[in-house]
Amino acid sequence: MNIQVEPNIEAAASERDMANAIRALTMDAVQNANSGHPGMPMGMADVATVLFNRFIKIDPAKSDWPDRDRFVLSAGHGSMLQYAIHHLIGYPDMPIEELKRFRQLGSRTAGHPEYGHALGIETTTGPLGQGLATAVGMAIAERMMAARFGPKLVDHHTYVIAGDGCLQEGISHEAIDLAGHLNLGKLIVLWDDNRISIDGPTSLSTSMSQPARFKAAGWEVRIVDGHDTSDIAQAIEKARKSRKPSLIACRTVIGRGAPNMEGSEKIHGAPLGADEISATRANISWADESFVIPENVACAWRSIAIRGRRARSAWQARLGSSRRRKGFEAAIAGGLPRNIGRNFSAFRKRHVEEATEVATRKASEMVLGVINAATKLTVGGSADLTHSNLTVTEGLGSVAPRHFKGRYIHYGIREHGMAAAMNGMALHGGVIPYGGTFLVFSDYARGAMRLSALMEQRVIYVMTHDSIGLGEDGPTHQPVEHLAMLRATPNLNVFRPADIIETAEAWELALASEKTPSVLVLSRQGLPMLREAHTRENRSTRGAYILREAMGERDVTLIATGSEVEIAKAAADKLMTESSVRAAIVSMPCWELFEKQSEDHRRSVLGNAPRIAIEAAARLGWDRWTGDNGAFIGMSSFGASAPADDLYKHFGITADAVCSKARDLLRGAAS
Amino acid sequence: MNIQVEPNIEAAASERDMANAIRALTMDAVQNANSGHPGMPMGMADVATVLFNRFIKIDPAKSDWPDRDRFVLSAGHGSMLQYAIHHLIGYPDMPIEELKRFRQLGSRTAGHPEYGHALGIETTTGPLGQGLATAVGMAIAERMMAARFGPKLVDHHTYVIAGDGCLQEGISHEAIDLAGHLNLGKLIVLWDDNRISIDGPTSLSTSMSQPARFKAAGWEVRIVDGHDTSDIAQAIEKARKSRKPSLIACRTVIGRGAPNMEGSEKIHGAPLGADEISATRANISWADESFVIPENVACAWRSIAIRGRRARSAWQARLGSSRRRKGFEAAIAGGLPRNIGRNFSAFRKRHVEEATEVATRKASEMVLGVINAATKLTVGGSADLTHSNLTVTEGLGSVAPRHFKGRYIHYGIREHGMAAAMNGMALHGGVIPYGGTFLVFSDYARGAMRLSALMEQRVIYVMTHDSIGLGEDGPTHQPVEHLAMLRATPNLNVFRPADIIETAEAWELALASEKTPSVLVLSRQGLPMLREAHTRENRSTRGAYILREAMGERDVTLIATGSEVEIAKAAADKLMTESSVRAAIVSMPCWELFEKQSEDHRRSVLGNAPRIAIEAAARLGWDRWTGDNGAFIGMSSFGASAPADDLYKHFGITADAVCSKARDLLRGAAS
């Protein structure tokens, strides 16, 4: 078959020269920083040059253009590959000075590519496999947007460079299975098959046939010489025509060009040293000084941007004349309908008045009914627990191979892959992803959840079955430490609502939180209505509030979250009737938001009386709110398998236990 | 080929009858509990019956016999399969009453199989994929023990029943790649290929060819009708002869036998109801009442134990006459050499005297030199970061395909798989596993680390690069919330040593801790010697201690861990010289051990003066030790990419910041 692959005709320099520019900049920057990973950028320089020179559709002058191709450097330690290319192509924020400040404080050239640090970085990578799994989400979002707005507005590729590490990590399995299932033909993964890992040859730890593995997952696979530019180009060309996702196994030599170090793990993660850099310069006939690029080479790279600019102009014209323009722009902006606040308020008012008593997972489903009707942006899903997480609402429609008009994704039993895909969807834009699993399986999704927070993405995790309250499934399914784990994570809002009203409030806050992902921590078991009257104000906004003040001066303050607020209320009633002890009840659905309040406000909520916190989870962290004279009622071990009521009694999380503790504290304070 | 497969000749009942006994007990127990998962046990009843009736080598009367076959129910929600079999075969702790108490508090029949709750449960399962990955560790340990003690003492199989969920989870990829690479021929996985997941048909979310996938990983694959006993038997027989690990894809009908529900996701996780139970009894011609097993069927099952008893007797005789008996028994007992305490003490003495100043990861390597020379039980490894984690010592030798005499495992870039394999090795017995990765990648290993703690296994995690102190790799590699996450986990000791002496102390405590896994949290960067004099006592035993008392009454107490103890010390010096403030320094290498001390002891260490905690991590949890009048110096966001010293200054974790905070506190206290 005769493949037409045209190299960039404006380039005077060869692609070999262009690739050597990546090698030279990489060596120089890593040497200058005395830190970094030269092996991958030097090994994959030829592949990346061909990809960018002949195929990729980006415009550095407008790097967030919605229909651009997405490029994901999943092997993020090879960040100099991306920075070198960004400099060479002419991203305005990537002058040579930034490359000289590689890995320094405040530079755009962090050790690993960081989303938001420099234009054109589509996602943060570094933890291996994340880039690949995030790219799957981008490719899903592309198909969904194309289904909604048509191919004239949405038609782009997602390219990934992945290393051996990315393909060994478990998350890669979840990602490629999902991508193969959904026939994501516009996803193209270039695997840096250099057969070297940090410990030595990959044969130390794997005998996997990656081509066979990807074929088993429904991918097209090609194998190329990663230093033969026409071989590479033909494979990418064919992959672009495939209706399946493509793996291109690029047989490369790590550190290619360094005469004494190439092909060895020694060049993976350390500077080459002055001598080897000299030898490499000689070997690749690179005469220029450090950080200097010959004009013809620079020219060749910059001309790539011209192709991109033209493509963007053409797209802009199509958008301008499209009747779908408004809808498309609104989707990309990611805003919510103006009246959604009213819908939330009406929902809350109705349910306070009806005193609706449901599990908060059920409440979440009811709120989602309102949300999913009000906006087309939300895309739901679950890691195969749809009818437990209650994440689907009527008429959403399922996403399926060749059917991307639906808004509900069956992610399969793949919590990590789901979280990473949601990151990719949020980064892609045009959709607001939420996805469900059991709270305990945040363990499986942690790696990607951390990136939601680090990248400041509006990803919403619906995590049900949130404590021993789930009952018989036992300790493997009962979260204990997970609230602490999530609360300790920077830039992550953890909501544990106590009733349907707080659940609606949490959803409203999560949707409005454009730079902070949220975790909604929801009960399996039914919960009573706690709110006594409707307020227009979303009372969860400040993180905690006085659900019921004591009658008269407080003797004790009971602080609780989620299903334990009910226990606090029962305890407060008991304390009054049995011991005339005046207890205030504070509901604290979101620590992070409470932490942001002024100290005065926090003190006004927490009060000066002794405090008891009640939460069916680990104590870690609670001392901040209970203080030196406070107490905690919760879990100090793993859970157990039994009906929920038996477990609450067994672990001593009861109104009686709270009362007894309150009396102890008051005796202590009096004595 | 003519395969000789002899059914158990003492069995009067057919294997179909035997399998129906599993079905009947499952229906009854789930119905009685009004909770549980009947679909898998009913679907896999025929497969399990053939496996146990014809092959498995166990002795219920001596369920921890070292050379028994290991049976792992990776699809742990199908726990009734295991409980039914345990009852039928005659495990002494599994009378019918336990089945009637399925999923009740204190029963042996928890919702998912829990290690330690009942004899013969080899590992806790439930979080999907864990059983499979744990089994890989068991099979590795079997090969290692066989290499050391010979096939007469060690020669057993590891059988796994896995579901679709187990094979969709990412951890399965890490596990099967490692197993295929190491040619674990005695590992046999029976996949319940019922094509049903919780959301519906598996075709909702996967198009993976599992047979092709396992072949790509170097496994032998067979496909059988999971309700045809001779087909199943022939496949197991062939798998037992394979030098590769085997997948047997068992084509089954979920809930087989229930006429109106079989083959549907509805039977996965809910009781059948009285009507469907009646219909099923009629359908499978099962006349007996609830929880009653006909005598001929009971007899058939119990005769399996006879075969097991004979096998064990023969093995016991071989052990008795073996010259390796003593060594073997010592390995299984898992004890450490008596003199190892002296070795640790001598090591500490020498390094205090030499004032050795090294990174704690380097210190760990030096301690490992002592440990690995003193005992043959330790088995090291790393998730492809050997020369960063510094987990290998001279002469350990690598484990490789067909070479199991080594004691070091290249786990590959597979943190989760490594953690689960270590669980399996510890559960198998005869080895003490430790393995390394970066602390931040505890995110990837969380699922299995939680099980180390829940199962009370001596697994030792060596987690280096423990803070922003790792420098340029940036926020994706810098742990912030991980200490809180690990400390919140029940039954997990988290050690963050401050110098080589505390590192040796931590290792000594971790090795001695037979029922609690340990995480050693170690620095990348060099650290000074903090201990001023050698003590015979391991000062880390109580979790925290006064490293240096204030000269005179304390004005302030500085509490720190790991690399921040150095900062506390510098701050204390500065406070004295610049402001005549008397600061005590408390080093707190292990919260969990400190928490276990009496309140009096804790108070004597922490003192009554205002306290400042210093740790380059999240604050969450520290308020417990600093109290209402204390302060915390640490991280309140993600890290950044820069040299470590720049980062400590940037994030304000410096002696100056501590001094300034101390002066603030003292002014506050005075005013």
Short mmCIF file of N, CA and C in Angstrom, two decimals, chain B residues 196-318:
data_model
loop_
_atom_site.label_atom_id
_atom_site.label_comp_id
_atom_site.label_asym_id
_atom_site.label_seq_id
_atom_site.Cartn_x
_atom_site.Cartn_y
_atom_site.Cartn_z
N ILE B 196 -21.57 -11.85 33.66
CA ILE B 196 -22.51 -10.97 34.36
C ILE B 196 -21.73 -10.15 35.40
N SER B 197 -21.93 -8.86 35.38
CA SER B 197 -21.40 -8.03 36.46
C SER B 197 -22.58 -7.36 37.13
N ILE B 198 -22.32 -6.53 38.12
CA ILE B 198 -23.42 -5.98 38.91
C ILE B 198 -24.34 -5.12 38.06
N ASP B 199 -23.76 -4.32 37.18
CA ASP B 199 -24.59 -3.44 36.35
C ASP B 199 -25.37 -4.19 35.27
N GLY B 200 -24.96 -5.40 34.96
CA GLY B 200 -25.62 -6.16 33.89
C GLY B 200 -24.59 -7.03 33.17
N PRO B 201 -24.83 -7.35 31.91
CA PRO B 201 -23.85 -8.17 31.18
C PRO B 201 -22.48 -7.47 31.14
N THR B 202 -21.43 -8.26 31.19
CA THR B 202 -20.09 -7.65 31.16
C THR B 202 -19.87 -6.90 29.85
N SER B 203 -20.66 -7.22 28.84
CA SER B 203 -20.50 -6.51 27.56
C SER B 203 -20.87 -5.03 27.68
N LEU B 204 -21.42 -4.62 28.81
CA LEU B 204 -21.63 -3.19 29.06
C LEU B 204 -20.31 -2.44 29.16
N SER B 205 -19.26 -3.14 29.59
CA SER B 205 -18.04 -2.40 29.92
C SER B 205 -16.74 -3.03 29.45
N THR B 206 -16.80 -4.22 28.88
CA THR B 206 -15.53 -4.82 28.45
C THR B 206 -15.70 -5.62 27.18
N SER B 207 -14.67 -5.58 26.36
CA SER B 207 -14.61 -6.42 25.17
C SER B 207 -13.31 -7.22 25.17
N MET B 208 -12.72 -7.31 26.33
CA MET B 208 -11.42 -7.97 26.46
C MET B 208 -11.53 -9.46 26.19
N SER B 209 -10.59 -10.01 25.43
CA SER B 209 -10.43 -11.45 25.36
C SER B 209 -9.51 -11.86 26.49
N GLN B 210 -10.09 -12.36 27.57
CA GLN B 210 -9.23 -12.75 28.70
C GLN B 210 -8.27 -13.88 28.32
N PRO B 211 -8.73 -14.88 27.56
CA PRO B 211 -7.76 -15.92 27.17
C PRO B 211 -6.54 -15.33 26.44
N ALA B 212 -6.80 -14.45 25.48
CA ALA B 212 -5.67 -13.86 24.74
C ALA B 212 -4.79 -13.02 25.66
N ARG B 213 -5.44 -12.33 26.56
CA ARG B 213 -4.69 -11.50 27.49
C ARG B 213 -3.77 -12.33 28.38
N PHE B 214 -4.28 -13.42 28.92
CA PHE B 214 -3.44 -14.25 29.78
C PHE B 214 -2.33 -14.92 28.98
N LYS B 215 -2.64 -15.31 27.76
CA LYS B 215 -1.57 -15.89 26.92
C LYS B 215 -0.48 -14.86 26.68
N ALA B 216 -0.87 -13.60 26.47
CA ALA B 216 0.13 -12.55 26.25
C ALA B 216 1.05 -12.42 27.45
N ALA B 217 0.51 -12.77 28.62
CA ALA B 217 1.31 -12.67 29.85
C ALA B 217 2.07 -13.95 30.15
N GLY B 218 2.03 -14.90 29.23
CA GLY B 218 2.82 -16.12 29.43
C GLY B 218 2.11 -17.21 30.21
N TRP B 219 0.79 -17.19 30.20
CA TRP B 219 0.02 -18.21 30.90
C TRP B 219 -0.47 -19.27 29.92
N GLU B 220 -0.75 -20.43 30.45
CA GLU B 220 -1.50 -21.42 29.69
C GLU B 220 -2.97 -21.19 29.93
N VAL B 221 -3.76 -21.32 28.91
CA VAL B 221 -5.18 -21.01 29.02
C VAL B 221 -6.01 -22.18 28.50
N ARG B 222 -7.01 -22.54 29.27
CA ARG B 222 -7.98 -23.55 28.81
C ARG B 222 -9.38 -23.01 29.02
N ILE B 223 -10.27 -23.43 28.17
CA ILE B 223 -11.66 -22.99 28.27
C ILE B 223 -12.53 -24.22 28.48
N VAL B 224 -13.34 -24.19 29.51
CA VAL B 224 -14.18 -25.36 29.80
C VAL B 224 -15.61 -24.95 30.06
N ASP B 225 -16.48 -25.92 29.93
CA ASP B 225 -17.87 -25.77 30.37
C ASP B 225 -17.86 -25.93 31.89
N GLY B 226 -18.16 -24.88 32.59
CA GLY B 226 -18.06 -24.88 34.05
C GLY B 226 -19.12 -25.69 34.75
N HIS B 227 -19.96 -26.37 33.98
CA HIS B 227 -20.93 -27.27 34.59
C HIS B 227 -20.71 -28.71 34.12
N ASP B 228 -19.62 -28.95 33.41
CA ASP B 228 -19.29 -30.29 32.93
C ASP B 228 -18.10 -30.81 33.75
N THR B 229 -18.40 -31.71 34.67
CA THR B 229 -17.37 -32.07 35.65
C THR B 229 -16.15 -32.72 35.00
N SER B 230 -16.35 -33.50 33.95
CA SER B 230 -15.15 -34.15 33.40
C SER B 230 -14.33 -33.15 32.60
N ASP B 231 -14.99 -32.21 31.97
CA ASP B 231 -14.29 -31.15 31.25
C ASP B 231 -13.43 -30.34 32.25
N ILE B 232 -14.04 -29.99 33.36
CA ILE B 232 -13.32 -29.23 34.40
C ILE B 232 -12.13 -30.04 34.90
N ALA B 233 -12.37 -31.30 35.18
CA ALA B 233 -11.31 -32.15 35.76
C ALA B 233 -10.13 -32.28 34.81
N GLN B 234 -10.43 -32.48 33.55
CA GLN B 234 -9.33 -32.63 32.58
C GLN B 234 -8.50 -31.36 32.50
N ALA B 235 -9.17 -30.24 32.54
CA ALA B 235 -8.44 -28.97 32.45
C ALA B 235 -7.55 -28.77 33.67
N ILE B 236 -8.07 -29.08 34.84
CA ILE B 236 -7.24 -28.90 36.05
C ILE B 236 -6.05 -29.86 35.99
N GLU B 237 -6.32 -31.09 35.56
CA GLU B 237 -5.25 -32.08 35.46
C GLU B 237 -4.13 -31.58 34.54
N LYS B 238 -4.52 -31.04 33.41
CA LYS B 238 -3.51 -30.54 32.47
C LYS B 238 -2.79 -29.32 33.06
N ALA B 239 -3.54 -28.46 33.70
CA ALA B 239 -2.93 -27.26 34.29
C ALA B 239 -1.89 -27.64 35.33
N ARG B 240 -2.17 -28.70 36.08
CA ARG B 240 -1.23 -29.12 37.12
C ARG B 240 0.09 -29.58 36.52
N LYS B 241 0.06 -29.99 35.26
CA LYS B 241 1.28 -30.47 34.62
C LYS B 241 2.03 -29.35 33.90
N SER B 242 1.42 -28.19 33.84
CA SER B 242 2.03 -27.11 33.08
C SER B 242 3.18 -26.47 33.85
N ARG B 243 4.17 -25.99 33.11
CA ARG B 243 5.26 -25.25 33.74
C ARG B 243 4.94 -23.77 33.80
N LYS B 244 3.83 -23.39 33.19
CA LYS B 244 3.39 -22.00 33.27
C LYS B 244 2.18 -21.90 34.19
N PRO B 245 1.91 -20.72 34.70
CA PRO B 245 0.64 -20.56 35.43
C PRO B 245 -0.52 -20.77 34.47
N SER B 246 -1.62 -21.21 35.02
CA SER B 246 -2.77 -21.58 34.17
C SER B 246 -4.01 -20.78 34.50
N LEU B 247 -4.67 -20.35 33.45
CA LEU B 247 -6.02 -19.82 33.57
C LEU B 247 -6.97 -20.85 33.00
N ILE B 248 -7.96 -21.21 33.78
CA ILE B 248 -9.03 -22.05 33.25
C ILE B 248 -10.29 -21.19 33.22
N ALA B 249 -10.69 -20.85 32.02
CA ALA B 249 -11.90 -20.04 31.86
C ALA B 249 -13.09 -20.98 31.96
N CYS B 250 -13.86 -20.85 33.01
CA CYS B 250 -14.98 -21.75 33.25
C CYS B 250 -16.26 -21.04 32.82
N ARG B 251 -16.80 -21.46 31.72
CA ARG B 251 -18.03 -20.87 31.21
C ARG B 251 -19.17 -21.33 32.10
N THR B 252 -19.72 -20.41 32.87
CA THR B 252 -20.76 -20.78 33.84
C THR B 252 -22.00 -19.92 33.68
N VAL B 253 -23.05 -20.37 34.35
CA VAL B 253 -24.28 -19.59 34.45
C VAL B 253 -24.40 -19.12 35.89
N ILE B 254 -24.40 -17.82 36.09
CA ILE B 254 -24.51 -17.30 37.45
C ILE B 254 -25.82 -17.78 38.06
N GLY B 255 -25.73 -18.18 39.33
CA GLY B 255 -26.94 -18.63 40.03
C GLY B 255 -27.50 -19.93 39.49
N ARG B 256 -26.65 -20.73 38.87
CA ARG B 256 -27.09 -21.98 38.23
C ARG B 256 -28.01 -22.81 39.14
N GLY B 257 -29.12 -23.15 38.62
CA GLY B 257 -30.07 -23.97 39.36
C GLY B 257 -31.35 -23.22 39.72
N ALA B 258 -31.25 -21.91 39.81
CA ALA B 258 -32.44 -21.11 40.15
C ALA B 258 -33.21 -20.84 38.85
N PRO B 259 -34.34 -21.47 38.68
CA PRO B 259 -34.95 -21.51 37.34
C PRO B 259 -35.33 -20.15 36.78
N ASN B 260 -35.71 -19.21 37.67
CA ASN B 260 -36.18 -17.93 37.15
C ASN B 260 -35.13 -16.81 37.25
N MET B 261 -34.04 -17.08 37.93
CA MET B 261 -33.08 -16.01 38.16
C MET B 261 -31.70 -16.30 37.57
N GLU B 262 -31.40 -17.57 37.29
CA GLU B 262 -30.05 -17.87 36.82
C GLU B 262 -29.74 -17.09 35.55
N GLY B 263 -28.47 -16.76 35.41
CA GLY B 263 -28.04 -16.05 34.21
C GLY B 263 -28.29 -14.55 34.25
N SER B 264 -28.79 -14.05 35.37
CA SER B 264 -29.10 -12.61 35.44
C SER B 264 -28.34 -11.97 36.60
N GLU B 265 -28.07 -10.66 36.45
CA GLU B 265 -27.37 -9.96 37.52
C GLU B 265 -28.21 -9.90 38.79
N LYS B 266 -29.52 -10.18 38.67
CA LYS B 266 -30.37 -10.08 39.85
C LYS B 266 -30.01 -11.09 40.93
N ILE B 267 -29.35 -12.17 40.54
CA ILE B 267 -29.02 -13.19 41.54
C ILE B 267 -27.63 -12.98 42.13
N HIS B 268 -26.94 -11.94 41.66
CA HIS B 268 -25.57 -11.72 42.14
C HIS B 268 -25.50 -11.48 43.64
N GLY B 269 -26.30 -10.54 44.13
CA GLY B 269 -26.04 -10.06 45.48
C GLY B 269 -27.27 -9.89 46.36
N ALA B 270 -28.27 -10.74 46.19
CA ALA B 270 -29.47 -10.63 47.04
C ALA B 270 -30.05 -12.02 47.25
N PRO B 271 -30.76 -12.21 48.36
CA PRO B 271 -31.40 -13.51 48.61
C PRO B 271 -32.37 -13.85 47.48
N LEU B 272 -32.58 -15.14 47.28
CA LEU B 272 -33.47 -15.57 46.20
C LEU B 272 -34.94 -15.35 46.55
N GLY B 273 -35.23 -15.37 47.84
CA GLY B 273 -36.63 -15.33 48.26
C GLY B 273 -37.19 -16.75 48.36
N ALA B 274 -38.19 -16.90 49.20
CA ALA B 274 -38.71 -18.24 49.50
C ALA B 274 -39.23 -18.95 48.25
N ASP B 275 -39.91 -18.22 47.39
CA ASP B 275 -40.49 -18.87 46.21
C ASP B 275 -39.42 -19.42 45.28
N GLU B 276 -38.41 -18.59 45.02
CA GLU B 276 -37.37 -19.05 44.09
C GLU B 276 -36.54 -20.16 44.73
N ILE B 277 -36.39 -20.12 46.03
CA ILE B 277 -35.68 -21.22 46.70
C ILE B 277 -36.47 -22.52 46.50
N SER B 278 -37.76 -22.46 46.69
CA SER B 278 -38.58 -23.67 46.47
C SER B 278 -38.44 -24.15 45.03
N ALA B 279 -38.53 -23.21 44.12
CA ALA B 279 -38.44 -23.59 42.71
C ALA B 279 -37.06 -24.20 42.40
N THR B 280 -36.02 -23.65 43.03
CA THR B 280 -34.68 -24.17 42.80
C THR B 280 -34.55 -25.58 43.38
N ARG B 281 -35.07 -25.76 44.58
CA ARG B 281 -35.04 -27.11 45.19
C ARG B 281 -35.70 -28.12 44.26
N ALA B 282 -36.82 -27.75 43.71
CA ALA B 282 -37.50 -28.66 42.78
C ALA B 282 -36.63 -28.89 41.54
N ASN B 283 -36.08 -27.82 41.06
CA ASN B 283 -35.29 -27.87 39.83
C ASN B 283 -34.06 -28.77 39.97
N ILE B 284 -33.41 -28.71 41.12
CA ILE B 284 -32.20 -29.52 41.31
C ILE B 284 -32.52 -30.79 42.10
N SER B 285 -33.79 -31.09 42.27
CA SER B 285 -34.23 -32.30 42.97
C SER B 285 -33.61 -32.39 44.36
N TRP B 286 -33.75 -31.34 45.09
CA TRP B 286 -33.17 -31.30 46.44
C TRP B 286 -34.32 -31.32 47.43
N ALA B 287 -34.52 -32.47 48.06
CA ALA B 287 -35.72 -32.66 48.86
C ALA B 287 -35.55 -32.18 50.29
N ASP B 288 -34.32 -32.08 50.74
CA ASP B 288 -34.11 -31.86 52.17
C ASP B 288 -34.46 -30.44 52.59
N GLU B 289 -34.67 -30.33 53.89
CA GLU B 289 -35.01 -29.03 54.46
C GLU B 289 -33.79 -28.11 54.47
N SER B 290 -34.08 -26.88 54.85
CA SER B 290 -33.02 -25.89 54.99
C SER B 290 -31.88 -26.42 55.86
N PHE B 291 -30.68 -26.19 55.41
CA PHE B 291 -29.47 -26.51 56.18
C PHE B 291 -29.30 -28.00 56.47
N VAL B 292 -30.05 -28.83 55.78
CA VAL B 292 -29.89 -30.27 55.97
C VAL B 292 -29.26 -30.87 54.73
N ILE B 293 -28.23 -31.72 54.97
CA ILE B 293 -27.51 -32.35 53.87
C ILE B 293 -27.73 -33.86 53.96
N PRO B 294 -28.14 -34.51 52.87
CA PRO B 294 -28.34 -35.96 52.90
C PRO B 294 -27.04 -36.68 53.28
N GLU B 295 -27.17 -37.78 53.97
CA GLU B 295 -26.00 -38.45 54.52
C GLU B 295 -25.01 -38.89 53.45
N ASN B 296 -25.53 -39.40 52.31
CA ASN B 296 -24.58 -39.85 51.27
C ASN B 296 -23.77 -38.69 50.70
N VAL B 297 -24.40 -37.52 50.60
CA VAL B 297 -23.67 -36.35 50.10
C VAL B 297 -22.65 -35.89 51.13
N ALA B 298 -23.08 -35.84 52.37
CA ALA B 298 -22.16 -35.45 53.45
C ALA B 298 -20.96 -36.37 53.47
N CYS B 299 -21.22 -37.65 53.32
CA CYS B 299 -20.17 -38.66 53.33
C CYS B 299 -19.16 -38.43 52.22
N ALA B 300 -19.68 -38.14 51.04
CA ALA B 300 -18.81 -37.89 49.88
C ALA B 300 -17.88 -36.73 50.17
N TRP B 301 -18.42 -35.68 50.73
CA TRP B 301 -17.59 -34.51 51.02
C TRP B 301 -16.55 -34.82 52.10
N ARG B 302 -17.00 -35.54 53.13
CA ARG B 302 -16.05 -35.77 54.24
C ARG B 302 -14.90 -36.68 53.84
N SER B 303 -15.17 -37.50 52.82
CA SER B 303 -14.08 -38.42 52.43
C SER B 303 -12.91 -37.66 51.79
N ILE B 304 -13.18 -36.42 51.35
CA ILE B 304 -12.07 -35.61 50.81
C ILE B 304 -11.01 -35.40 51.89
N ALA B 305 -11.49 -35.23 53.11
CA ALA B 305 -10.57 -34.99 54.22
C ALA B 305 -9.66 -36.19 54.46
N ILE B 306 -10.20 -37.37 54.15
CA ILE B 306 -9.38 -38.58 54.36
C ILE B 306 -8.16 -38.55 53.45
N ARG B 307 -8.40 -38.21 52.17
CA ARG B 307 -7.27 -38.10 51.24
C ARG B 307 -6.25 -37.08 51.77
N GLY B 308 -6.77 -35.98 52.29
CA GLY B 308 -5.88 -34.94 52.81
C GLY B 308 -5.07 -35.42 54.00
N ARG B 309 -5.75 -36.17 54.88
CA ARG B 309 -5.06 -36.64 56.08
C ARG B 309 -3.91 -37.56 55.69
N ARG B 310 -4.18 -38.42 54.71
CA ARG B 310 -3.13 -39.34 54.24
C ARG B 310 -1.96 -38.57 53.67
N ALA B 311 -2.26 -37.57 52.87
CA ALA B 311 -1.18 -36.79 52.25
C ALA B 311 -0.35 -36.10 53.34
N ARG B 312 -1.07 -35.61 54.34
CA ARG B 312 -0.32 -34.92 55.40
C ARG B 312 0.54 -35.91 56.18
N SER B 313 0.01 -37.08 56.46
CA SER B 313 0.80 -38.07 57.20
C SER B 313 2.07 -38.42 56.44
N ALA B 314 1.91 -38.59 55.15
CA ALA B 314 3.09 -38.94 54.33
C ALA B 314 4.11 -37.80 54.38
N TRP B 315 3.59 -36.59 54.30
CA TRP B 315 4.49 -35.43 54.35
C TRP B 315 5.18 -35.34 55.70
N GLN B 316 4.39 -35.60 56.76
CA GLN B 316 4.93 -35.54 58.12
C GLN B 316 6.08 -36.54 58.27
N ALA B 317 5.89 -37.69 57.66
CA ALA B 317 6.96 -38.71 57.72
C ALA B 317 8.19 -38.22 56.97
N ARG B 318 7.99 -37.62 55.82
CA ARG B 318 9.13 -37.09 55.07
C ARG B 318 9.85 -36.02 55.87
#
